[in-house]
């Protein structure tokens, strides 16, 4: 059996992955709050854990992996949209408008993530379908002295769980000093967090022993993981921004409600996303959604490829240049890989790279080697291992691939001559002709690269001497 090694946030080490039950490898990943289109940063964990899902399916068999990714559909921002729509005269009750908003957003999420080549998880539970399980878990926590009800709220008592903070390596004192904790008179310790809170009449709510209310966000994941995967399972994943407090709180709730289980054995966190070297934010004007990119004509596979270029535990910088490179590379690979039948085996080198804590960058390097060697079958299998080259390849890559090697050789030769003669007339003339034909010209010490752009017109290159 292939050995998979994964970096475990809990132990801060790369460890050999040993599933609790190889016949049913179980993974939970925190999913989106469905109030709007997914932005590019939201897509990173989707691709990272899709790669892991694919690897686990490859190693243990597609029928032996259970992947759960939830939808958080209890959220003030969803309610806000529904309230606005009702105020604007939309038909239906507030509940119906809330459901409508969640359905709409889940539909978008599926459309966008499908474009990135992400497989649908085995289960995609909605929080609102598990309210009963959440209430039962909260009752257990109160009964065992880990939670208390106060003023319509139920709070988890962090002092009741001595391991609180172990995942992120913080003490409760550090957390109080560093966190934006909500100070409330009914909290025994400022770090105590909400399991249940009251709902006003104009907001969705469920009847509970503590009055009409709704669950806190953290308890949602604990309850859904318990219901679908049990008290002990293999992998829990999510973005690094969720490590504290969300994951710390999930552990506290689950381990106290189910002390017989260990909750997740391995914790995995992907690093954040940057755009052109800066944090993506609305105020910097570099905020965009996956759909924005798709609408601009950036294919989903290109977005996926750019994600795969960077190891998941490193910050990833999205740049337009990387996207252009990715597209040019994928065009070449698709043209070659299309010559091989579907379902070919991936290269062993690539499998080993992926087994080494998801070294996707090395998998892409291996694809480059396979492409250079003209090994269509192994290239196709390896691309498919990481979710590229699904079926026959997308329509955008099916456009005839143009061979510009003659032109790039000519330009490189002209440049070499010009370096000697200091006369760049011929270089400039060739460059101008290529640009006029819609070809991007990249010249560096390493050589000349020609990338056909969207307006590329091969006819304009004919007769170019
Ligand atoms: Zn979660």
Short mmCIF file of C-alpha atoms and ligand atoms in Angstrom, two decimals:
data_model
loop_
_atom_site.label_atom_id
_atom_site.label_comp_id
_atom_site.label_asym_id
_atom_site.label_seq_id
_atom_site.Cartn_x
_atom_site.Cartn_y
_atom_site.Cartn_z
CA UNK A 1 0.00 0.00 0.00
CA UNK A 2 1.23 3.47 -0.88
CA UNK A 3 2.32 5.51 2.14
CA UNK A 4 0.75 8.95 2.44
CA UNK A 5 2.40 11.55 4.65
CA UNK A 6 0.45 14.59 5.80
CA UNK A 7 1.40 17.58 7.91
CA UNK A 8 -0.74 17.47 11.03
CA UNK A 9 -1.39 20.88 12.58
CA UNK A 10 -2.17 19.14 15.88
CA UNK A 11 1.35 17.66 16.23
CA UNK A 12 3.09 20.24 14.01
CA UNK A 13 4.80 17.41 12.16
CA UNK A 14 4.55 15.55 8.90
CA UNK A 15 3.26 12.09 9.79
CA UNK A 16 2.52 8.83 8.05
CA UNK A 17 -1.23 8.76 7.49
CA UNK A 18 -2.89 5.64 8.90
CA UNK A 19 -6.68 5.65 8.53
CA UNK A 20 -8.80 4.38 11.41
CA UNK A 21 -10.55 2.15 8.89
CA UNK A 22 -9.03 1.81 5.40
CA UNK A 23 -12.42 0.63 4.12
CA UNK A 24 -13.91 3.99 5.04
CA UNK A 25 -11.45 6.87 5.16
CA UNK A 26 -13.33 9.87 6.54
CA UNK A 27 -12.67 13.57 5.96
CA UNK A 28 -14.52 16.69 7.06
CA UNK A 29 -13.83 20.11 5.56
CA UNK A 30 -15.50 23.32 6.71
CA UNK A 31 -17.62 24.55 3.85
CA UNK A 32 -18.89 27.98 2.87
CA UNK A 33 -21.43 30.25 4.48
CA UNK A 34 -23.83 30.58 1.61
CA UNK A 35 -24.60 34.27 1.49
CA UNK A 36 -22.88 35.29 -1.77
CA UNK A 37 -20.63 34.16 -4.63
CA UNK A 38 -17.41 32.42 -3.56
CA UNK A 39 -14.36 34.67 -3.88
CA UNK A 40 -11.05 33.32 -5.11
CA UNK A 41 -9.76 32.74 -1.57
CA UNK A 42 -12.80 30.55 -0.81
CA UNK A 43 -11.84 28.34 -3.74
CA UNK A 44 -8.39 27.45 -2.41
CA UNK A 45 -9.47 24.93 0.25
CA UNK A 46 -11.92 23.47 -2.27
CA UNK A 47 -9.10 22.66 -4.68
CA UNK A 48 -6.62 21.61 -1.96
CA UNK A 49 -8.99 19.13 -0.36
CA UNK A 50 -10.30 17.98 -3.72
CA UNK A 51 -6.72 16.95 -4.54
CA UNK A 52 -6.51 15.09 -1.24
CA UNK A 53 -9.92 13.48 -1.86
CA UNK A 54 -8.69 12.31 -5.27
CA UNK A 55 -5.48 10.94 -3.78
CA UNK A 56 -7.35 9.07 -1.04
CA UNK A 57 -9.72 7.63 -3.65
CA UNK A 58 -6.74 6.60 -5.74
CA UNK A 59 -5.02 4.85 -2.82
CA UNK A 60 -8.00 3.38 -0.92
CA UNK A 61 -10.51 3.06 -3.76
CA UNK A 62 -13.26 5.49 -4.78
CA UNK A 63 -15.86 3.63 -2.72
CA UNK A 64 -13.78 3.76 0.47
CA UNK A 65 -13.57 7.48 1.11
CA UNK A 66 -16.28 9.61 2.73
CA UNK A 67 -15.87 13.33 2.30
CA UNK A 68 -18.19 15.74 4.12
CA UNK A 69 -18.25 19.46 3.40
CA UNK A 70 -21.04 21.47 4.98
CA UNK A 71 -23.05 24.49 3.97
CA UNK A 72 -23.57 27.06 6.72
CA UNK A 73 -27.03 28.39 5.95
CA UNK A 74 -27.68 30.07 9.31
CA UNK A 75 -26.17 33.52 8.95
CA UNK A 76 -27.06 37.15 9.46
CA UNK A 77 -25.96 38.06 5.93
CA UNK A 78 -28.39 35.55 4.41
CA UNK A 79 -31.15 36.95 6.62
CA UNK A 80 -30.26 40.48 5.58
CA UNK A 81 -30.67 39.73 1.88
CA UNK A 82 -33.99 38.00 2.56
CA UNK A 83 -35.22 40.94 4.66
CA UNK A 84 -34.24 43.39 1.91
CA UNK A 85 -36.06 41.32 -0.68
CA UNK A 86 -39.17 41.17 1.48
CA UNK A 87 -39.03 44.92 2.04
CA UNK A 88 -38.77 45.35 -1.74
CA UNK A 89 -42.02 43.38 -2.15
CA UNK A 90 -40.73 39.88 -3.00
CA UNK A 91 -43.44 37.25 -2.50
CA UNK A 92 -43.15 34.62 0.24
CA UNK A 93 -42.48 34.47 3.96
CA UNK A 94 -39.13 35.45 5.43
CA UNK A 95 -38.29 31.75 5.89
CA UNK A 96 -39.05 31.10 2.23
CA UNK A 97 -36.93 34.03 1.14
CA UNK A 98 -34.06 32.82 3.34
CA UNK A 99 -34.28 29.35 1.81
CA UNK A 100 -34.46 30.90 -1.64
CA UNK A 101 -31.27 32.88 -0.96
CA UNK A 102 -29.43 29.80 0.36
CA UNK A 103 -30.59 27.67 -2.59
CA UNK A 104 -29.49 30.32 -5.04
CA UNK A 105 -26.05 30.66 -3.42
CA UNK A 106 -25.53 26.89 -3.18
CA UNK A 107 -26.40 26.64 -6.88
CA UNK A 108 -23.74 29.25 -7.70
CA UNK A 109 -21.23 27.51 -5.48
CA UNK A 110 -21.77 24.21 -7.28
CA UNK A 111 -21.56 25.83 -10.71
CA UNK A 112 -18.33 27.64 -9.85
CA UNK A 113 -16.59 24.74 -8.07
CA UNK A 114 -17.62 22.32 -10.84
CA UNK A 115 -15.81 24.64 -13.25
CA UNK A 116 -12.67 24.23 -11.14
CA UNK A 117 -12.93 20.47 -11.62
CA UNK A 118 -13.72 19.80 -7.95
CA UNK A 119 -15.56 16.55 -7.30
CA UNK A 120 -18.71 16.91 -5.24
CA UNK A 121 -18.13 15.64 -1.70
CA UNK A 122 -19.96 12.49 -0.58
CA UNK A 123 -22.20 14.54 1.72
CA UNK A 124 -22.94 18.26 1.66
CA UNK A 125 -25.10 18.75 4.74
CA UNK A 126 -26.90 22.01 5.38
CA UNK A 127 -26.72 23.23 8.96
CA UNK A 128 -30.48 23.88 9.07
CA UNK A 129 -31.10 20.15 8.54
CA UNK A 130 -29.14 19.28 11.71
CA UNK A 131 -30.60 21.66 14.30
CA UNK A 132 -31.99 18.72 16.32
CA UNK A 133 -28.52 17.12 16.51
CA UNK A 134 -27.03 20.45 17.61
CA UNK A 135 -29.61 20.87 20.39
CA UNK A 136 -28.95 17.29 21.58
CA UNK A 137 -25.20 17.93 21.66
CA UNK A 138 -25.67 21.17 23.61
CA UNK A 139 -27.89 19.35 26.13
CA UNK A 140 -25.14 16.74 26.60
CA UNK A 141 -22.56 19.48 27.15
CA UNK A 142 -24.73 21.16 29.79
CA UNK A 143 -25.40 17.82 31.52
CA UNK A 144 -21.68 17.03 31.70
CA UNK A 145 -20.80 20.48 33.06
CA UNK A 146 -19.07 21.81 29.94
CA UNK A 147 -21.71 24.38 29.09
CA UNK A 148 -24.20 26.63 30.85
CA UNK A 149 -27.35 28.52 29.94
CA UNK A 150 -27.59 32.23 30.72
CA UNK A 151 -30.06 34.85 29.50
CA UNK A 152 -31.34 32.78 26.56
CA UNK A 153 -27.78 31.93 25.51
CA UNK A 154 -25.88 28.73 26.03
CA UNK A 155 -22.12 29.09 26.39
CA UNK A 156 -19.29 26.62 26.32
CA UNK A 157 -17.16 26.90 29.47
CA UNK A 158 -13.55 26.86 28.22
CA UNK A 159 -12.27 26.36 31.79
CA UNK A 160 -13.98 22.94 31.77
CA UNK A 161 -11.70 21.62 29.01
CA UNK A 162 -8.03 21.52 29.91
CA UNK A 163 -6.86 20.94 26.30
CA UNK A 164 -8.48 24.13 25.06
CA UNK A 165 -5.93 25.92 22.88
CA UNK A 166 -3.84 22.82 22.06
CA UNK A 167 -4.45 22.97 18.30
CA UNK A 168 -3.31 26.54 17.89
CA UNK A 169 -0.77 26.31 20.70
CA UNK A 170 -2.25 29.15 22.72
CA UNK A 171 -3.13 29.48 26.35
CA UNK A 172 -6.47 30.91 27.39
CA UNK A 173 -4.60 33.96 28.76
CA UNK A 174 -2.92 34.54 25.34
CA UNK A 175 -6.27 34.26 23.65
CA UNK A 176 -7.92 36.78 25.92
CA UNK A 177 -5.04 39.18 25.38
CA UNK A 178 -4.99 38.77 21.59
CA UNK A 179 -8.55 38.09 20.56
CA UNK A 180 -11.47 40.34 19.95
CA UNK A 181 -13.58 38.65 22.56
CA UNK A 182 -17.10 39.76 23.03
CA UNK A 183 -17.46 40.80 26.63
CA UNK A 184 -20.91 39.93 27.92
CA UNK A 185 -22.18 40.02 31.49
CA UNK A 186 -23.51 36.46 31.26
CA UNK A 187 -20.08 34.95 30.39
CA UNK A 188 -18.15 33.27 33.19
CA UNK A 189 -14.88 33.55 31.25
CA UNK A 190 -14.51 36.08 28.41
CA UNK A 191 -13.33 33.23 26.11
CA UNK A 192 -16.53 31.23 26.62
CA UNK A 193 -18.20 30.96 23.24
CA UNK A 194 -21.80 30.74 22.10
CA UNK A 195 -23.45 27.40 21.43
CA UNK A 196 -26.95 28.82 21.20
CA UNK A 197 -28.32 32.33 21.05
CA UNK A 198 -31.81 33.81 21.12
CA UNK A 199 -33.50 34.88 17.89
CA UNK A 200 -35.70 37.93 17.61
CA UNK A 201 -39.15 37.49 16.02
CA UNK A 202 -38.03 38.81 12.65
CA UNK A 203 -35.18 36.28 12.38
CA UNK A 204 -35.24 32.53 11.79
CA UNK A 205 -35.33 30.51 15.00
CA UNK A 206 -35.96 27.06 16.33
CA UNK A 207 -37.64 26.00 19.57
CA UNK A 208 -35.20 24.74 22.15
CA UNK A 209 -35.02 24.13 25.92
CA UNK A 210 -33.52 27.65 26.14
CA UNK A 211 -36.24 29.37 24.17
CA UNK A 212 -36.58 30.20 20.49
CA UNK A 213 -33.12 30.69 19.04
CA UNK A 214 -30.43 29.53 16.66
CA UNK A 215 -27.12 27.72 16.94
CA UNK A 216 -23.69 29.31 17.08
CA UNK A 217 -21.49 28.62 14.06
CA UNK A 218 -18.97 26.28 15.74
CA UNK A 219 -21.53 23.75 17.03
CA UNK A 220 -22.83 23.28 13.48
CA UNK A 221 -19.64 21.55 12.29
CA UNK A 222 -19.30 19.45 15.45
CA UNK A 223 -22.87 18.16 15.11
CA UNK A 224 -22.69 17.46 11.38
CA UNK A 225 -19.30 15.71 11.70
CA UNK A 226 -20.68 13.58 14.54
CA UNK A 227 -23.81 12.62 12.60
CA UNK A 228 -22.08 11.81 9.32
CA UNK A 229 -18.62 10.58 10.36
CA UNK A 230 -18.89 9.56 14.03
CA UNK A 231 -16.98 10.53 17.17
CA UNK A 232 -13.58 9.64 15.63
CA UNK A 233 -12.58 10.18 12.04
CA UNK A 234 -9.42 10.71 10.03
CA UNK A 235 -8.96 14.20 8.62
CA UNK A 236 -10.39 17.61 9.37
CA UNK A 237 -9.47 20.40 6.99
CA UNK A 238 -10.02 24.06 6.34
CA UNK A 239 -8.30 27.38 5.80
CA UNK A 240 -5.68 28.53 8.31
CA UNK A 241 -7.98 31.40 9.28
CA UNK A 242 -10.33 28.80 10.80
CA UNK A 243 -7.73 27.25 13.09
CA UNK A 244 -8.60 29.67 15.86
CA UNK A 245 -11.19 30.01 17.19
CA UNK A 246 -13.42 27.88 14.94
CA UNK A 247 -11.44 24.62 14.97
CA UNK A 248 -10.34 25.02 18.56
CA UNK A 249 -14.01 25.35 19.50
CA UNK A 250 -15.06 22.39 17.35
CA UNK A 251 -12.51 20.21 19.17
CA UNK A 252 -13.65 21.40 22.61
CA UNK A 253 -17.33 20.74 21.86
CA UNK A 254 -16.84 17.38 20.17
CA UNK A 255 -14.30 15.96 22.61
CA UNK A 256 -16.40 17.01 25.63
CA UNK A 257 -19.70 15.77 24.16
CA UNK A 258 -18.11 12.51 22.98
CA UNK A 259 -15.15 11.76 25.28
CA UNK A 260 -15.15 8.19 23.89
CA UNK A 261 -13.98 9.56 20.53
CA UNK A 262 -10.92 11.49 19.46
CA UNK A 263 -12.66 13.72 16.89
CA UNK A 264 -10.21 14.24 13.98
CA UNK A 265 -6.84 12.44 13.99
CA UNK A 266 -5.21 14.76 11.46
CA UNK A 267 -5.82 18.50 11.15
CA UNK A 268 -4.87 20.16 7.88
CA UNK A 269 -4.87 23.86 7.10
CA UNK A 270 -4.28 25.61 3.83
CA UNK A 271 -2.55 28.98 3.80
CA UNK A 272 -4.17 32.13 2.54
CA UNK A 273 -4.42 33.64 -0.91
CA UNK A 274 -2.85 36.87 -2.15
CA UNK A 275 -3.58 38.74 -5.35
CA UNK A 276 -0.59 40.27 -7.13
CA UNK A 277 1.34 40.14 -3.85
CA UNK A 278 -1.31 41.75 -1.67
CA UNK A 279 -4.05 40.53 0.58
CA UNK A 280 -7.31 40.42 -1.35
CA UNK A 281 -9.69 43.04 -0.05
CA UNK A 282 -12.55 45.17 -1.25
CA UNK A 283 -10.78 48.32 -0.06
CA UNK A 284 -7.67 47.56 -2.16
CA UNK A 285 -9.85 47.01 -5.21
CA UNK A 286 -8.35 43.56 -5.87
CA UNK A 287 -11.32 41.55 -4.66
CA UNK A 288 -12.94 39.21 -7.13
CA UNK A 289 -15.03 36.08 -7.24
CA UNK A 290 -14.38 32.84 -9.09
CA UNK A 291 -17.27 33.79 -11.36
CA UNK A 292 -15.65 37.14 -12.18
CA UNK A 293 -12.58 35.27 -13.47
CA UNK A 294 -14.64 32.73 -15.40
CA UNK A 295 -16.65 35.57 -16.97
CA UNK A 296 -13.40 37.24 -18.02
CA UNK A 297 -12.59 34.09 -19.96
CA UNK A 298 -10.13 32.51 -17.52
CA UNK A 299 -10.94 28.79 -17.75
CA UNK A 300 -11.59 26.90 -14.52
CA UNK A 301 -8.69 24.51 -15.27
CA UNK A 302 -6.36 27.49 -15.45
CA UNK A 303 -7.48 28.65 -12.01
CA UNK A 304 -6.97 25.12 -10.72
CA UNK A 305 -3.51 24.90 -12.30
CA UNK A 306 -2.43 28.18 -10.71
CA UNK A 307 -3.56 26.87 -7.30
CA UNK A 308 -1.58 23.65 -7.84
CA UNK A 309 1.61 25.62 -8.52
CA UNK A 310 1.95 26.52 -4.83
CA UNK A 311 2.11 24.10 -1.91
CA UNK A 312 -1.05 24.34 0.19
CA UNK A 313 0.88 25.29 3.34
CA UNK A 314 2.39 28.35 1.68
CA UNK A 315 0.61 31.61 0.89
CA UNK A 316 -0.47 31.55 -2.74
CA UNK A 317 -0.14 34.57 -4.95
CA UNK A 318 -2.65 34.83 -7.79
CA UNK A 319 -1.16 36.80 -10.67
CA UNK A 320 -2.39 37.44 -14.19
CA UNK A 321 1.03 36.34 -15.43
CA UNK A 322 0.72 32.93 -13.77
CA UNK A 323 -2.72 32.51 -15.29
CA UNK A 324 -1.37 33.27 -18.78
CA UNK A 325 1.51 30.79 -18.28
CA UNK A 326 -0.89 28.16 -16.98
CA UNK A 327 -3.14 28.54 -19.98
CA UNK A 328 -0.27 28.24 -22.45
CA UNK A 329 1.04 25.14 -20.67
CA UNK A 330 -2.36 23.49 -20.45
CA UNK A 331 -2.95 24.04 -24.16
CA UNK A 332 0.25 22.12 -24.94
CA UNK A 333 -0.55 19.36 -22.47
CA UNK A 334 -4.13 18.92 -23.62
CA UNK A 335 -3.02 18.61 -27.24
CA UNK A 336 -0.63 15.79 -26.31
CA UNK A 337 -2.77 14.10 -23.63
CA UNK A 338 -5.79 14.00 -25.97
CA UNK A 339 -3.89 11.41 -28.03
CA UNK A 340 -4.11 8.92 -25.15
CA UNK A 341 -7.25 7.06 -24.10
CA UNK A 342 -9.14 8.00 -20.95
CA UNK A 343 -8.26 6.23 -17.70
CA UNK A 344 -4.51 5.82 -18.20
CA UNK A 345 -2.29 5.34 -15.15
CA UNK A 346 -0.57 8.32 -13.53
CA UNK A 347 3.20 8.32 -13.24
CA UNK A 348 4.61 6.77 -10.07
CA UNK A 349 6.79 9.84 -9.51
CA UNK A 350 3.66 12.01 -9.42
CA UNK A 351 1.87 9.68 -7.02
CA UNK A 352 4.85 9.75 -4.68
CA UNK A 353 5.01 13.55 -4.85
CA UNK A 354 1.34 13.82 -4.00
CA UNK A 355 1.73 11.33 -1.15
CA UNK A 356 4.41 13.61 0.30
CA UNK A 357 2.01 16.08 1.92
CA UNK A 358 0.37 16.96 -1.40
CA UNK A 359 3.38 18.26 -3.30
CA UNK A 360 1.32 19.46 -6.24
CA UNK A 361 4.13 21.63 -7.55
CA UNK A 362 6.25 18.50 -8.07
CA UNK A 363 3.32 16.83 -9.84
CA UNK A 364 3.21 19.72 -12.33
CA UNK A 365 7.00 19.45 -12.82
CA UNK A 366 6.52 15.76 -13.57
CA UNK A 367 3.83 16.66 -16.11
CA UNK A 368 6.31 19.00 -17.80
CA UNK A 369 8.81 16.12 -18.00
CA UNK A 370 6.20 13.75 -19.39
CA UNK A 371 5.14 16.36 -21.95
CA UNK A 372 8.76 16.86 -23.03
CA UNK A 373 9.17 13.10 -23.37
CA UNK A 374 5.95 12.93 -25.42
CA UNK A 375 4.43 10.38 -23.03
CA UNK A 376 0.76 11.12 -23.75
CA UNK A 377 -0.63 8.25 -21.67
CA UNK A 378 1.27 9.00 -18.46
CA UNK A 379 0.67 12.72 -18.93
CA UNK A 380 -3.07 12.18 -19.21
CA UNK A 381 -3.21 9.89 -16.16
CA UNK A 382 -1.09 12.28 -14.10
CA UNK A 383 -3.15 15.32 -15.05
CA UNK A 384 -6.30 13.44 -14.11
CA UNK A 385 -4.81 12.44 -10.76
CA UNK A 386 -4.83 16.12 -9.76
CA UNK A 387 -8.16 16.92 -11.42
CA UNK A 388 -6.95 18.35 -14.71
CA UNK A 389 -7.93 16.99 -18.15
CA UNK A 390 -11.35 15.69 -17.28
CA UNK A 391 -13.00 13.69 -20.10
CA UNK A 392 -11.91 14.99 -23.50
CA UNK A 393 -10.64 18.29 -22.24
CA UNK A 394 -12.50 21.58 -22.32
CA UNK A 395 -13.60 23.38 -25.45
CA UNK A 396 -11.22 26.29 -24.90
CA UNK A 397 -8.24 23.98 -25.23
CA UNK A 398 -9.68 22.22 -28.26
CA UNK A 399 -8.93 25.22 -30.48
CA UNK A 400 -6.12 24.28 -32.87
CA UNK A 401 -2.80 24.50 -31.11
CA UNK A 402 -0.42 26.62 -33.09
CA UNK A 403 3.18 25.75 -33.30
CA UNK A 404 5.11 29.00 -32.99
CA UNK A 405 8.49 27.32 -32.50
CA UNK A 406 9.74 28.42 -35.95
CA UNK A 407 8.90 32.04 -35.13
CA UNK A 408 10.45 31.89 -31.67
CA UNK A 409 13.63 30.29 -33.07
CA UNK A 410 13.85 33.04 -35.67
CA UNK A 411 13.34 35.75 -33.05
CA UNK A 412 15.94 34.18 -30.75
CA UNK A 413 18.45 34.00 -33.61
CA UNK A 414 17.76 37.61 -34.56
CA UNK A 415 18.28 38.66 -30.98
CA UNK A 416 21.60 36.79 -30.74
CA UNK A 417 22.80 38.55 -33.91
CA UNK A 418 21.62 41.93 -32.64
CA UNK A 419 23.52 41.46 -29.41
CA UNK A 420 26.68 41.32 -31.54
CA UNK A 421 25.86 44.00 -34.11
CA UNK A 422 23.86 46.28 -31.76
CA UNK A 423 21.37 46.62 -34.61
CA UNK A 424 17.93 45.64 -33.27
CA UNK A 425 15.92 46.56 -36.40
CA UNK A 426 15.20 42.94 -37.31
CA UNK A 427 14.26 42.02 -33.71
CA UNK A 428 11.89 44.97 -33.50
CA UNK A 429 10.32 44.13 -36.85
CA UNK A 430 9.68 40.50 -35.86
CA UNK A 431 8.29 41.52 -32.49
CA UNK A 432 5.96 44.07 -34.06
CA UNK A 433 4.67 41.50 -36.54
CA UNK A 434 4.01 38.97 -33.77
CA UNK A 435 2.23 41.52 -31.62
CA UNK A 436 0.13 42.58 -34.59
CA UNK A 437 -0.91 38.94 -35.02
CA UNK A 438 -2.05 38.80 -31.38
CA UNK A 439 0.96 36.95 -29.99
CA UNK A 440 2.45 37.94 -26.66
CA UNK A 441 6.27 38.06 -26.83
CA UNK A 442 8.26 37.28 -23.70
CA UNK A 443 12.02 37.66 -23.94
CA UNK A 444 14.35 36.87 -21.10
CA UNK A 445 17.85 35.53 -20.57
CA UNK A 446 16.36 32.04 -20.66
CA UNK A 447 15.03 32.50 -24.17
CA UNK A 448 12.03 33.59 -26.15
CA UNK A 449 8.50 32.54 -25.35
CA UNK A 450 5.55 33.24 -27.63
CA UNK A 451 2.07 33.00 -26.19
CA UNK A 452 -0.91 33.34 -28.53
CA UNK A 453 -3.50 35.66 -26.98
CA UNK A 454 -7.28 35.60 -27.42
CA UNK A 455 -7.03 37.76 -30.58
CA UNK A 456 -4.41 35.58 -32.21
CA UNK A 457 -4.73 35.46 -35.98
CA UNK A 458 -2.40 32.86 -37.57
CA UNK A 459 -3.10 34.28 -41.05
CA UNK A 460 -1.17 37.41 -40.09
CA UNK A 461 1.98 35.39 -39.51
CA UNK A 462 2.03 33.94 -42.99
CA UNK A 463 4.93 35.17 -45.04
CA UNK A 464 6.74 36.55 -42.04
CA UNK A 465 10.43 36.36 -42.84
ZN1 LIG B 1 -16.20 24.05 10.70
#
